[in-house]
Tab-separated table of C-alpha atoms and ligand atoms in Angstrom:
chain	number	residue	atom	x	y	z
X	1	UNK	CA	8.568	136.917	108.618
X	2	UNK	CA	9.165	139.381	105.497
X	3	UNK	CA	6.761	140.405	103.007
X	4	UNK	CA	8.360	137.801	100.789
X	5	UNK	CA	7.913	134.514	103.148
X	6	UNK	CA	4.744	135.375	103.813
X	7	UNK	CA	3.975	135.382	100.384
X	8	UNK	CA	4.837	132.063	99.848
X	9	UNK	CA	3.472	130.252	102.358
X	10	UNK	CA	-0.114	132.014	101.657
X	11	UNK	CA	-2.521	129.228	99.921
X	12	UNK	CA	-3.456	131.466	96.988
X	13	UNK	CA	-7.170	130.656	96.328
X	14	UNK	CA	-8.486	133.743	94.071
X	15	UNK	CA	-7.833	132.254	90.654
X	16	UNK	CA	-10.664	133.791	89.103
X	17	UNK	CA	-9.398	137.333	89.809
X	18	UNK	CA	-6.115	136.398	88.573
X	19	UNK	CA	-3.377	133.875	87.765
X	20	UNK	CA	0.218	133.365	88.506
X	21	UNK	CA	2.670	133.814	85.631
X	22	UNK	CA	4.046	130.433	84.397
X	23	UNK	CA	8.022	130.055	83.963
X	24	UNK	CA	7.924	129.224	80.222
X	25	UNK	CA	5.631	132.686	79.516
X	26	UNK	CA	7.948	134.498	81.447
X	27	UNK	CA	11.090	132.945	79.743
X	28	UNK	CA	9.388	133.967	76.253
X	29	UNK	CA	8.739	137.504	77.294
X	30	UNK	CA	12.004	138.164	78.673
X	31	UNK	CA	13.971	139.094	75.459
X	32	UNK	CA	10.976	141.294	74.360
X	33	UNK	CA	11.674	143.466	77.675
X	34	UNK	CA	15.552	143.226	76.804
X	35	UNK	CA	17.185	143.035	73.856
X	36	UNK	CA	13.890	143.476	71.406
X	37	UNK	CA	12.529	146.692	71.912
X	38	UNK	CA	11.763	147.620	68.597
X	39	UNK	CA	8.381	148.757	67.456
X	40	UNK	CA	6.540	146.410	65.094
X	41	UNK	CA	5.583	149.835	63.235
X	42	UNK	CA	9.490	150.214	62.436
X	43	UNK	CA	10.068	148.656	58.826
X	44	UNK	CA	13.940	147.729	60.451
X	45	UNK	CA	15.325	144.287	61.671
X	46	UNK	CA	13.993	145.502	65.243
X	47	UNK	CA	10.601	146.389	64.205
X	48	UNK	CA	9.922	143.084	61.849
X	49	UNK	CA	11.082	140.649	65.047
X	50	UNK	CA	8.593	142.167	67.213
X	51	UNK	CA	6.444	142.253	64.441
X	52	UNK	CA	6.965	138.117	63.794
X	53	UNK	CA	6.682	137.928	67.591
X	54	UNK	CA	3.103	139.041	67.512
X	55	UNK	CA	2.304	137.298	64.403
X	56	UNK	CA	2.922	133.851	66.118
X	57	UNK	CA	1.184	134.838	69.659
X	58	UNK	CA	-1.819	136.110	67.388
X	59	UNK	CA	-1.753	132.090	65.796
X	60	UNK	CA	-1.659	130.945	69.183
X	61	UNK	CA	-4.689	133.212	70.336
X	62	UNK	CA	-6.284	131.941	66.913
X	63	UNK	CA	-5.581	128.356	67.552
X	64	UNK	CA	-6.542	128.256	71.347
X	65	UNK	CA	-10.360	129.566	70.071
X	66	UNK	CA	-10.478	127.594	66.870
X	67	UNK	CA	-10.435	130.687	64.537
X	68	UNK	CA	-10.402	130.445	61.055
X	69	UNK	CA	-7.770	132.752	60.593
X	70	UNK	CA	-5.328	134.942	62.546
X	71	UNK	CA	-6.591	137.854	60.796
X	72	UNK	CA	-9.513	137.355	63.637
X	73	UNK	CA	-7.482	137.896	66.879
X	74	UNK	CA	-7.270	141.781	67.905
X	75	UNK	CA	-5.200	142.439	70.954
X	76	UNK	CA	-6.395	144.613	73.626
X	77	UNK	CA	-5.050	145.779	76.531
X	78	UNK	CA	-7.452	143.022	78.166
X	79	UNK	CA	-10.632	141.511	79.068
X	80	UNK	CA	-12.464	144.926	79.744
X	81	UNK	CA	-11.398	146.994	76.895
X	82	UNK	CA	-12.135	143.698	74.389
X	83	UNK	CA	-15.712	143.917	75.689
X	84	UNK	CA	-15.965	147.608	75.210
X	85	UNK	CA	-14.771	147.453	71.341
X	86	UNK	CA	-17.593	144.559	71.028
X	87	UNK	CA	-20.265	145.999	72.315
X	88	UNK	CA	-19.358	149.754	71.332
X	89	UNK	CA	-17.772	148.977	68.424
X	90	UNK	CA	-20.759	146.966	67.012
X	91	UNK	CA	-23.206	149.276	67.905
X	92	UNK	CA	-21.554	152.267	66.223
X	93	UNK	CA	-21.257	150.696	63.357
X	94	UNK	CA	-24.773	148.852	63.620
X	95	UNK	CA	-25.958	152.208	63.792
X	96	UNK	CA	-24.609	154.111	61.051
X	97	UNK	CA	-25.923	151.641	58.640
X	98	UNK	CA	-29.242	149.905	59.882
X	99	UNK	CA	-30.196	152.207	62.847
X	100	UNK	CA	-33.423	150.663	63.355
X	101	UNK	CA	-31.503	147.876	64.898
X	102	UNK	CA	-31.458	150.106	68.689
X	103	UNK	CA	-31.690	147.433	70.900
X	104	UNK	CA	-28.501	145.394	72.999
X	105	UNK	CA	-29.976	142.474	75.459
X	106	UNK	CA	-27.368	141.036	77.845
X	107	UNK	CA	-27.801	139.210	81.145
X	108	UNK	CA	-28.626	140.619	84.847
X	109	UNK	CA	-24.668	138.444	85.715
X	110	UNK	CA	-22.651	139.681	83.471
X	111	UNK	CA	-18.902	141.669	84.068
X	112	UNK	CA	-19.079	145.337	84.810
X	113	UNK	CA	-17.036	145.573	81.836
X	114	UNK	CA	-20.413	144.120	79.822
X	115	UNK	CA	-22.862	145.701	82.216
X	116	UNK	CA	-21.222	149.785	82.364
X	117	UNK	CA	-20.253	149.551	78.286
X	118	UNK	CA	-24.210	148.739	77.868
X	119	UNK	CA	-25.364	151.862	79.889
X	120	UNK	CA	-23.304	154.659	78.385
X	121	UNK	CA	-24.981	152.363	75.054
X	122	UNK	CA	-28.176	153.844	76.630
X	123	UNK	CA	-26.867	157.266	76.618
X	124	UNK	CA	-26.482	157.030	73.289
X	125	UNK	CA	-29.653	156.060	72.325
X	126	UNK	CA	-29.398	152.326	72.412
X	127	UNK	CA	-32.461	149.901	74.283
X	128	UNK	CA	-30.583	147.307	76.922
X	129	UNK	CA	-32.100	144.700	77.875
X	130	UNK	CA	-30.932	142.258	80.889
X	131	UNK	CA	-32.148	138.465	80.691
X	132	UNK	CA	-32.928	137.119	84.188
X	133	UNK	CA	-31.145	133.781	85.484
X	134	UNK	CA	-32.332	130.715	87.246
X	135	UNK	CA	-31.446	130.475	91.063
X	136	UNK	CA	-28.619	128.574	89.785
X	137	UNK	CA	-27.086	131.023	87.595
X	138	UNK	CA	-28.132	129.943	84.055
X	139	UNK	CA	-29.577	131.583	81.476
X	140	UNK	CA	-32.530	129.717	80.024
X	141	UNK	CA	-32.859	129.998	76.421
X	142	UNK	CA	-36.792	130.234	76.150
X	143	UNK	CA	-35.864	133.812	77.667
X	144	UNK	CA	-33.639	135.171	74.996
X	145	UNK	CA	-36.363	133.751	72.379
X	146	UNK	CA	-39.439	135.570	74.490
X	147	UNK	CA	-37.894	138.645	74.455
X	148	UNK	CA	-35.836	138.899	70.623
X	149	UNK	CA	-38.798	138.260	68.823
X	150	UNK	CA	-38.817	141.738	66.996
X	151	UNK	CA	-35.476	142.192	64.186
X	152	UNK	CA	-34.485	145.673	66.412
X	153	UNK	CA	-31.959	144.016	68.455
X	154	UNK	CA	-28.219	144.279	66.964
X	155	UNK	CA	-26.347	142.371	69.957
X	156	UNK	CA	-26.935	139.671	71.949
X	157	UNK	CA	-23.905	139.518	74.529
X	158	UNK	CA	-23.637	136.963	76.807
X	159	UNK	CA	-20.361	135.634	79.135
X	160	UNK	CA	-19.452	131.942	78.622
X	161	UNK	CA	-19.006	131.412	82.269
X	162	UNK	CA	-19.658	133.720	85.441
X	163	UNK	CA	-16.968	135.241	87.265
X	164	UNK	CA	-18.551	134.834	90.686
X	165	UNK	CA	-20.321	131.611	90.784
X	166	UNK	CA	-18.505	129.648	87.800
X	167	UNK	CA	-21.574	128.598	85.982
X	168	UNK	CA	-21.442	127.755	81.747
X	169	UNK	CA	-24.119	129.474	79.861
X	170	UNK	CA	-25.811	127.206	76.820
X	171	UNK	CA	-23.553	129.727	74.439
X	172	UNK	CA	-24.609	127.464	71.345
X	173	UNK	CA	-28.016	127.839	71.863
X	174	UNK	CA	-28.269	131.072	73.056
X	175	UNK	CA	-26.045	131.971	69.396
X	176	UNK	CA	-28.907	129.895	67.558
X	177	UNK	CA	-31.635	131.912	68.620
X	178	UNK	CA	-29.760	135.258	68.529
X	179	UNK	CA	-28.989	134.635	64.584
X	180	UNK	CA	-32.860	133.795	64.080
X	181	UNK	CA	-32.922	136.999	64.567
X	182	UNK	CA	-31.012	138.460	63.023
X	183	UNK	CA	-28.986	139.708	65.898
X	184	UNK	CA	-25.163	139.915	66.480
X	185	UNK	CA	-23.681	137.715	69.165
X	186	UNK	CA	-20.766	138.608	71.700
X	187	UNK	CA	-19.126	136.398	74.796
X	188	UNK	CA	-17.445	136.927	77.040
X	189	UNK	CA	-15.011	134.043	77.421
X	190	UNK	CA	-12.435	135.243	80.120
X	191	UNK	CA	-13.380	132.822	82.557
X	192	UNK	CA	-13.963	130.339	80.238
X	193	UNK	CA	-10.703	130.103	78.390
X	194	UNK	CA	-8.242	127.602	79.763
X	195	UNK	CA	-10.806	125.388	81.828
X	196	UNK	CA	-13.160	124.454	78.260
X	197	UNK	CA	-11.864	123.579	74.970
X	198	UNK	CA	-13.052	126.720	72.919
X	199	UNK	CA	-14.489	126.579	69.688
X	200	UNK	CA	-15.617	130.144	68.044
X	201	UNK	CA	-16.562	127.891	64.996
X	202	UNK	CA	-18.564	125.338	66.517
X	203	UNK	CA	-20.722	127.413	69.213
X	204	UNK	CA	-21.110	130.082	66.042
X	205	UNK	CA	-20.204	133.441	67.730
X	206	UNK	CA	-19.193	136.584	66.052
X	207	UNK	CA	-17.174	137.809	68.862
X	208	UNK	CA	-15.082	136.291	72.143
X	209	UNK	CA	-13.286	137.987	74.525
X	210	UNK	CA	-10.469	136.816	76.137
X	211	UNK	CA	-7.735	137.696	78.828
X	212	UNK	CA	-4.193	136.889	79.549
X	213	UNK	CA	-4.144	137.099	83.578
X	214	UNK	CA	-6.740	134.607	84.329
X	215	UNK	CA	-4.561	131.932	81.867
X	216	UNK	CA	-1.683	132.185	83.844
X	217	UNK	CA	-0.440	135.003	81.211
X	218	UNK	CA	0.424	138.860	82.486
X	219	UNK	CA	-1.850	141.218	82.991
X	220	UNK	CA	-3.036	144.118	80.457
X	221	UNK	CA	-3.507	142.308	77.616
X	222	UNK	CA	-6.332	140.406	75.982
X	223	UNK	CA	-7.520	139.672	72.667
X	224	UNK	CA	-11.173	140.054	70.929
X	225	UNK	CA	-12.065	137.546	68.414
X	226	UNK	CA	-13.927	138.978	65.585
X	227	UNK	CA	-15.266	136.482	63.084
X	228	UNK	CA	-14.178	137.615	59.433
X	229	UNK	CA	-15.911	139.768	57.035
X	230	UNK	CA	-17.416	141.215	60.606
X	231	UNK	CA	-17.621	144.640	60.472
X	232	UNK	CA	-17.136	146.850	63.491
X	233	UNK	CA	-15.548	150.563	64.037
X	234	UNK	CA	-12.665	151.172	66.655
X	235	UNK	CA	-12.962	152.611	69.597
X	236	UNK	CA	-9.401	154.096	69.862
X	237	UNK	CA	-7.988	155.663	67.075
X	238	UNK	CA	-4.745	156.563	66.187
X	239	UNK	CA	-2.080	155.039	64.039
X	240	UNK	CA	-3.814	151.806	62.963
X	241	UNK	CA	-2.820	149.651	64.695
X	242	UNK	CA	-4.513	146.045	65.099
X	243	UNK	CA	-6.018	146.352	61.707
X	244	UNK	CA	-7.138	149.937	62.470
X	245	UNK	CA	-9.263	148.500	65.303
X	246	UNK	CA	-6.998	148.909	68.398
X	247	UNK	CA	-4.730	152.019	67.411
X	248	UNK	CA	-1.445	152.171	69.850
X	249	UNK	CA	1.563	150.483	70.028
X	250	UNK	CA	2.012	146.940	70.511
X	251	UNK	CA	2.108	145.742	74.417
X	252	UNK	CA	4.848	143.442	72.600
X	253	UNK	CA	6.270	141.824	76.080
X	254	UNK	CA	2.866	141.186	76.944
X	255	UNK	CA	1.134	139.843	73.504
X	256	UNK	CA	4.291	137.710	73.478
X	257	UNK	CA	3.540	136.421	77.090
X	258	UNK	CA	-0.519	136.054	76.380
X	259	UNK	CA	0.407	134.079	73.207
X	260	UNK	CA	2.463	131.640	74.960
X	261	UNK	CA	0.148	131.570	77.819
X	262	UNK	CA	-3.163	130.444	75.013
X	263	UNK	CA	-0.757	128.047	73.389
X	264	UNK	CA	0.018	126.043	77.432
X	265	UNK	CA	-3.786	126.654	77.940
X	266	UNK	CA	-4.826	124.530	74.620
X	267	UNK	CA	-2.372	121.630	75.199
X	268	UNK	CA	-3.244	121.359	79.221
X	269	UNK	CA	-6.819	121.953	78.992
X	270	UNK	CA	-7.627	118.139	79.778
X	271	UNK	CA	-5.195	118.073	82.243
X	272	UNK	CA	-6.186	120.862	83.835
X	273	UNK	CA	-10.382	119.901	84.111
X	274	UNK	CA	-8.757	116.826	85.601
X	275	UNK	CA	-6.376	118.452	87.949
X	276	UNK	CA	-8.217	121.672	89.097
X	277	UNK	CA	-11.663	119.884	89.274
X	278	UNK	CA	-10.288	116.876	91.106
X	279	UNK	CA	-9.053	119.058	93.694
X	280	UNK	CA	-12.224	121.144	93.746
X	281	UNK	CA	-14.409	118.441	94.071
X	282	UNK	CA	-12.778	117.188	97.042
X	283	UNK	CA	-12.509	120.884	98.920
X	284	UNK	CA	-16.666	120.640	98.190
X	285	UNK	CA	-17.130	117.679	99.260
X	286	UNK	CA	-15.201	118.351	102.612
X	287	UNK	CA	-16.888	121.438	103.050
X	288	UNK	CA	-20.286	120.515	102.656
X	289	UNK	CA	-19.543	117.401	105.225
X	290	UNK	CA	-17.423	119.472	107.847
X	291	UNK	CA	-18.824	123.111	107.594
X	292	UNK	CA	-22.474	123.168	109.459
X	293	UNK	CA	-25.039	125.481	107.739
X	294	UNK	CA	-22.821	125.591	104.852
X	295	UNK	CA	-24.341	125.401	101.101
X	296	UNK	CA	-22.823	125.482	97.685
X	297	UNK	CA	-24.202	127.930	94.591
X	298	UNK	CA	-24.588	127.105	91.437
X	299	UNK	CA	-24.797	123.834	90.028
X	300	UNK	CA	-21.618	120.857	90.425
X	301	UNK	CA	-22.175	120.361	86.639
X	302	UNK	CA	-22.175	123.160	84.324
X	303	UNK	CA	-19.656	124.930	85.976
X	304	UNK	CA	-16.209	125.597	85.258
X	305	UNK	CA	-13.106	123.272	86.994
X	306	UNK	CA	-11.807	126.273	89.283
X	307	UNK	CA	-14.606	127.347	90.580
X	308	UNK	CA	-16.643	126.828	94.363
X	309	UNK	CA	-18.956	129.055	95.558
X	310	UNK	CA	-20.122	129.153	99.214
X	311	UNK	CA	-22.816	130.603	101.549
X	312	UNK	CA	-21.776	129.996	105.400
X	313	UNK	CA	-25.148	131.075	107.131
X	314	UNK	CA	-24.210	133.289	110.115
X	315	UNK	CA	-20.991	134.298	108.867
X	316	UNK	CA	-20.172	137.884	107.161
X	317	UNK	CA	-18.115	137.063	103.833
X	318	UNK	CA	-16.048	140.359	104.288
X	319	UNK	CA	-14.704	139.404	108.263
X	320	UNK	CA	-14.262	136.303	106.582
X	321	UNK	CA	-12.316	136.739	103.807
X	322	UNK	CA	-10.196	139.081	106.509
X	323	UNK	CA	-9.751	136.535	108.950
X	324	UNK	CA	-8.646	133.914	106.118
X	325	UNK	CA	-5.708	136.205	104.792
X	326	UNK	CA	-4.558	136.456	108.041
X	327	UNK	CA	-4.573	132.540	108.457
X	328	UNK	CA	-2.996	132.623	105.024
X	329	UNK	CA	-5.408	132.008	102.542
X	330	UNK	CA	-6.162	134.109	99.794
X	331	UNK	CA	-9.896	134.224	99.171
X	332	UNK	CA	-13.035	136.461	97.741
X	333	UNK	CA	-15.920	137.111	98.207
X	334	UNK	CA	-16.746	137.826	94.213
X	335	UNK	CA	-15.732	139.911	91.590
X	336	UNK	CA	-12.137	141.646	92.421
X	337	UNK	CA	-13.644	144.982	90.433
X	338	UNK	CA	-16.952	144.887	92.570
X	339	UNK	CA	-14.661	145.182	95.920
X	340	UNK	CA	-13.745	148.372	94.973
X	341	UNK	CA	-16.770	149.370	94.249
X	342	UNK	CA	-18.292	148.568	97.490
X	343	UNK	CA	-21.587	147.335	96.185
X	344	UNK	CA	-23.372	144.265	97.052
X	345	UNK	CA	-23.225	141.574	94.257
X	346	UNK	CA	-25.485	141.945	91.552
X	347	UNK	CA	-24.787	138.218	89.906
X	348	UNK	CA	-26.086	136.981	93.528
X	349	UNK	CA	-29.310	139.241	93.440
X	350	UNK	CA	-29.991	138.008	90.286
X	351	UNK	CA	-30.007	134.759	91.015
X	352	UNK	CA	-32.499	135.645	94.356
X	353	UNK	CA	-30.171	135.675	97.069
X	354	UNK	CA	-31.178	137.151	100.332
X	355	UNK	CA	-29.165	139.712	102.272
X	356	UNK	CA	-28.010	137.140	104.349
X	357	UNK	CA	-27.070	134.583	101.722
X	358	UNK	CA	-24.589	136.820	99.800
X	359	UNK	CA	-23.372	138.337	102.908
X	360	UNK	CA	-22.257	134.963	103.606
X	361	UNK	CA	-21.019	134.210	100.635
X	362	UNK	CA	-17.167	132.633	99.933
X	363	UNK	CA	-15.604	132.178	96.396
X	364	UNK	CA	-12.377	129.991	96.639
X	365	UNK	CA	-11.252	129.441	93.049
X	366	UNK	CA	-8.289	127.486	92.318
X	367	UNK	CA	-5.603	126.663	89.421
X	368	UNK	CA	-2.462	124.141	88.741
X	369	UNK	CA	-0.160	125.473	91.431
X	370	UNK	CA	-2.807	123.875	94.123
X	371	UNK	CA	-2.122	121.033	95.893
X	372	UNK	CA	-4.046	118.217	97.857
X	373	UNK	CA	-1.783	119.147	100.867
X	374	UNK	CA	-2.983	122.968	100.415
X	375	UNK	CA	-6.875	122.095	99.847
X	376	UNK	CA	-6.599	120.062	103.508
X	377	UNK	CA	-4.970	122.797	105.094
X	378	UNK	CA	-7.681	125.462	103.308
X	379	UNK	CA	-10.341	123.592	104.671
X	380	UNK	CA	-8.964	123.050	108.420
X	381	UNK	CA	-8.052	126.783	108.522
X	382	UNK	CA	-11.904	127.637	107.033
X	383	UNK	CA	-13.563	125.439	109.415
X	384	UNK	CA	-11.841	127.023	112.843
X	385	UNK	CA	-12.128	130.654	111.401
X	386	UNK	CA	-16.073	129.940	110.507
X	387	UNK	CA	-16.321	128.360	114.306
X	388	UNK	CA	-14.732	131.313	115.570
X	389	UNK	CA	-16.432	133.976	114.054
X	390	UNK	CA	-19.719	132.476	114.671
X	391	UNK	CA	-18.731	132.028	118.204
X	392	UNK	CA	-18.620	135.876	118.210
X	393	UNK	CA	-21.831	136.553	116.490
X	394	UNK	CA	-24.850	137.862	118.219
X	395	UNK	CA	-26.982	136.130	116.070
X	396	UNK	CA	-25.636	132.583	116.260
X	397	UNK	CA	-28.250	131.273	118.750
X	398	UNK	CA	-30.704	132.873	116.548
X	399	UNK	CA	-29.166	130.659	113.459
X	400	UNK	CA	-28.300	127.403	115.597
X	401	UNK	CA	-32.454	127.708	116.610
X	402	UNK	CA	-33.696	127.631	113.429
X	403	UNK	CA	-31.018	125.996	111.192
X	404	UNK	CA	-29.822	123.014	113.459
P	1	LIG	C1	-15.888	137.627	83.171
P	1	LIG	C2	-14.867	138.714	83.118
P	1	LIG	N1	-14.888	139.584	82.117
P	1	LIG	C3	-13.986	140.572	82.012
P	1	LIG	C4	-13.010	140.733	82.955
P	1	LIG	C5	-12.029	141.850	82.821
P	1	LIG	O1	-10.813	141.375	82.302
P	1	LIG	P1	-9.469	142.255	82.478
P	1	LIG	O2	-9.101	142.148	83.929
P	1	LIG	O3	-8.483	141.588	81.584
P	1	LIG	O4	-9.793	143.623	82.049
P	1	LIG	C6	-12.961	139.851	84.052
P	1	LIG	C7	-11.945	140.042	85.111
P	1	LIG	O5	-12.182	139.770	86.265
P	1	LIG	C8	-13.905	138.813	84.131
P	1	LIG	O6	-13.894	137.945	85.129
């Protein structure tokens, strides 16, 4: 078999660390990789059709959200640095003119690319704070208003749905209480986007980040949302670019691509809670009935369509995940960026895992290209590596003693 077959027989599973191109983004991006090269800087017939090629992808990045205007859409080169030039950008300039306002709070599941931008905050001076979840992931409300009491904290930034275990924050009436306050507040929607109708306008954030790989868009690119009249300062500088926010030029073929990518997201959004969750529902349902010791994380409500979240007692999620890619699925255990990493998940701890529950812990997240057919033939192959590698555990007649 060659690199290529195998590739297309593998059940791709790992949605939530990224997403397969669709045709029609691909067909839209072509040209801007061929024949229309120039530079939107370039006052020529080449620069002004890139230039009208990012104008309509920023309308479909403004539409997709709700935005007032497009004038509120700056393209990144993705969901990390759009939560960087939130969180730093709003606390440089929070600083320079009200710098009593030192404090940042956050929650204990966010991204790295929330959680490392907060600590070199610290270095500079600025108080984070990280509000604990339930066991199920969430975010209670009565936390942020315990804790933001005082009018020192600048930004409140909290993701719209968890990378790892799927779950929808109350992003509403977390905004609510943040504004009370006085305080600035920031999500981080790349999960989100494409599996919930967004609305900047009606859940009343200042700022949403976004990314083109998880929407079936190409990777590097992403937009952050910044409500108008917002003030913030860039954190790359340059040629002003990006409304002297994101200095550099364009990633043309890939705004292009991300544009056409938000504008497939808005239409199919229905039909893709209907499709995705459908299909999820029924790989959780089989699980739970034909998996022993097997338990689902998180909440089946509140959670976005893609997303299932396992712990298989006994089983290590790492030998696991192994085993599965050589059966042909493609799974995770969590966050993609936390593999590399090596470190134990911290959205698990939070939530109170043991050892043992996140080391047996399975995300399978899936998108449009799944099929009945390929959940069936996910679950068979799950079941018989799960027997298997419990058969060679040490431990199993410890777990079959006290689990049943
Ligand atoms: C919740 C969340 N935020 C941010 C990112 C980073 O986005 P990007 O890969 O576009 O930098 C990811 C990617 O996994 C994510 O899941």
């Amino acid at each position: 078999m060659t690199d290529d077959d195998e590739h297309d027989s593998h059940i791709y599973l790992d949605t939530a660390a990224s997403t397969p191109v669709a045709d029609e983004v691909i067909a839209e991006m072509l040209p801007y990789l061929k024949e229309r090269y120039g530079n939107p800087s370039s006052i020529h017939k080449f620069g002004r059709e890139t230039t009208r090629a990012i104008n309509l992808a920023r309308k479909r990045v403004a539409e997709m959200i709700g935005a007032s205007s497009s004038r509120e859409i700056t393209f990144t080169s993705g969901g990390t640095e759009a939560n960087n030039l939130a969180l730093k950008g709003t606390a440089m300039h929070v600083k320079s003119k009200m710098p009593e306002k030192n404090m940042i709070i956050t929650s204990s599941i966010e991204h790295d690319a929330v959680l490392e931008p907060c600590k070199d905050l610290e270095d500079g001076g600025f108080v984070t704070m990280h509000l604990p979840v339930t066991d199920e992931g969430f975010v209670r409300p009565s936390e942020l208003k315990n804790v933001i009491s005082d009018n020192n904290v600048a930004l409140v930034s909290i993701m719209y749905a968890n990378n790892e275990v799927g779950t929808i924050q109350p992003i509403k009436e977390l905004v609510e209480i943040a504004h009370q306050a006085g305080a600035l507040f920031h999500t981080d929607a790349v999960q989100a986007a494409g599996k919930l109708p967004l609305n900047v306008k009606n859940l009343g954030v200042d700022m949403m980040s976004l990314s083109s790989h998880k929407i079936n868009g190409p990777k590097g690119v992403g937009a952050l949302y910044i409500r108008s009249n917002l003030k913030i300062l860039p954190i790359i500088h340059g040629g002003g670019q990006e409304w002297y926010l994101r200095s550099g030029t364009e990633n043309v073929p890939g705004i292009v691509g991300f544009g056409k990518a938000c504008e497939l997201a808005n239409k199919r959004v229905g039909q893709y809670q209907e499709h995705v969750a459908g299909l999820r529902n029924y790989l959780v349902e089989r699980v739970l009935k034909e998996i022993p010791r097997s338990r689902l994380n998180g909440l089946r409500t509140e959670r976005i369509a893609n997303n299932a979240h396992f712990t298989f007692f006994g089983v290590n999620g790492e030998d696991l995940i192994i085993k599965l890619d050589e059966n042909g699925i493609a799974a995770s255990t969590g966050s993609a960026c936390s593999v590399k990493k090596q470190k134990q998940s911290h959205v698990l701890k939070a939530m109170g895992f043991s050892y043992e529950e996140i080391t047996g812990s399975l995300r399978l997240s899936l998108g449009m290209h799944n099929t009945k057919d390929e959940v069936d033939r996910a679950v068979d192959i799950l079941s018989s590596v799960i027997k298997e590698l419990r058969e060679l555990s040490p431990f199993e007649s410890k777990y079959v003693a006290e689990m049943g």
